[in-house]
Amino acid sequence: MDILELKKERDAEEVGVELPIFQKDGDPYLDKKGEQCTISVVGSDSKQVTGQHRRQQQKRLNRGAKKLTQMELEKAQMDSAVAGVTGWSGWDAEGEPAECSPDNVRLMFINAPWIQRQVEEGISSHSDFIDKPSTS
């Protein structure tokens, strides 16, 4: 394995990939035009996600021996997922296209934790969504 090829893999973590998002029953979420709603994410080794992890680790170091609460752990997990979202398509708020902002992403995750789980899976398996050159 050429170690210089590893940089290509690392760089691919910064590329946003579109994840199709599904309802709890497995049906896709559809927009007004009948197209599937998506959320774009970067990989777990991207600058956005690793930067969020570093900020969380620094907060924990600054706390010293004080233990985290369950709510703090859940917030940290959500913050990591929010950090990995780079965009979306098909999502509305009160009949208008919703801006893909950290606050709106967080609101979506609070109201639909199954979507957060799909995003977390997409971030961690990001490379599965990137087109790879054919080996044949």
C-alpha atoms as one frame of an Amber mdcrd trajectory, in Angstrom:
protein
   0.000   0.000   0.000   1.383   3.364  -1.019   1.276   5.562   2.091   0.662
   8.617  -0.082  -2.637   7.038  -1.135  -3.754   7.308   2.498  -3.951  11.085
   2.114  -6.553  10.601  -0.620  -8.631   8.552   1.789  -8.249  11.238   4.470
  -9.187  13.987   2.011 -12.294  12.035   1.020 -13.591  12.475   4.586 -14.059
  16.180   3.788 -16.334  15.454   0.812 -20.008  15.777   1.628 -22.140  12.796
   0.668 -25.917  12.768   0.424 -27.719  10.338   2.681 -31.261   9.319   1.828
 -33.315   9.696   5.018 -36.048   7.258   6.010 -39.049   7.391   8.308 -39.333
   5.037  11.255 -41.389   2.633   9.143 -38.654   2.470   6.493 -40.420   4.612
   3.901 -38.384   7.506   2.543 -39.191  11.087   3.483 -40.356  12.865   0.331
 -40.431  16.564  -0.500 -43.314  18.425  -2.184 -42.120  17.232  -5.613 -42.033
  13.594  -4.520 -38.232  13.469  -4.393 -36.448  11.830  -1.498 -35.254  14.138
   1.273 -31.541  13.922   1.969 -28.961  15.128   4.454 -25.338  15.663   3.393
 -22.573  14.690   5.810 -18.812  14.580   6.012 -16.878  11.652   7.469 -15.926
  10.982  11.064 -12.309  11.941  10.325 -13.292  15.285   8.769 -12.100  18.562
  10.259 -15.622  19.483  11.366 -16.253  16.285  13.307 -12.775  15.872  14.778
 -12.784  19.551  15.761 -16.039  19.033  17.654 -14.583  15.972  19.393 -11.515
  17.974  20.447 -13.692  20.754  21.902 -15.680  18.161  23.839 -12.514  16.517
  25.143 -11.123  19.878  26.247 -14.337  20.634  28.157 -14.042  17.269  29.906
 -10.412  17.943  30.804 -11.344  21.349  32.172 -14.019  19.752  34.395 -11.476
  17.672  36.220 -12.915  14.740  38.151 -16.529  15.930  37.919 -18.593  13.287
  36.127 -20.762  14.070  33.115 -24.508  13.698  33.373 -26.530  11.594  30.953
 -27.947  14.793  29.419 -24.440  16.190  28.873 -23.379  12.976  27.154 -26.455
  13.040  24.907 -25.824  16.708  24.049 -22.199  15.916  23.157 -23.356  13.087
  20.903 -25.876  15.370  19.194 -23.284  18.136  18.809 -20.976  15.699  17.007
 -23.750  14.675  14.633 -24.705  18.320  13.992 -21.053  19.136  13.239 -20.998
  16.504  10.503 -24.010  17.881   8.607 -23.071  20.056   5.637 -26.435  20.493
   3.951 -29.801  19.011   3.138 -32.506  18.957   0.517 -36.250  18.589   0.686
 -36.810  19.767   4.259 -39.357  22.519   5.006 -40.401  24.578   8.001 -43.944
  25.958   7.994 -44.278  25.342   4.251 -41.041  27.094   3.258 -37.628  25.542
   2.518 -35.779  25.174   5.814 -32.277  26.587   6.101 -29.722  23.940   6.993
 -28.367  25.653  10.088 -26.972  24.024  13.233 -30.072  25.174  15.142 -32.450
  23.653  12.584 -30.455  20.426  12.427 -30.516  20.228  16.225 -34.293  20.868
  16.224 -34.754  18.070  13.690 -32.705  15.673  15.833 -34.632  16.586  18.995
 -37.953  15.946  17.241 -36.786  12.883  15.284 -33.963  11.008  17.038 -34.192
   8.246  14.385 -32.921  10.793  11.867 -29.998  11.625  14.152 -29.137   7.917
  14.282 -29.164   7.734  10.465 -26.880  10.774  10.276 -24.497   9.301  12.862
 -24.358   6.072  10.851 -23.718   8.056   7.678 -20.893   9.993   9.301 -19.241
   6.840  10.626 -19.690   4.882   7.378 -19.074   7.916   5.153 -16.619   6.108
   2.891 -19.356   3.647   1.886 -21.088   6.491   0.038 -18.072   7.766  -1.901
 -17.643   6.567  -5.469 -14.599   4.347  -5.630 -12.699   3.572  -8.801 -13.502
   0.220 -10.333 -10.975  -2.524  -9.637 -11.874  -4.439 -12.790
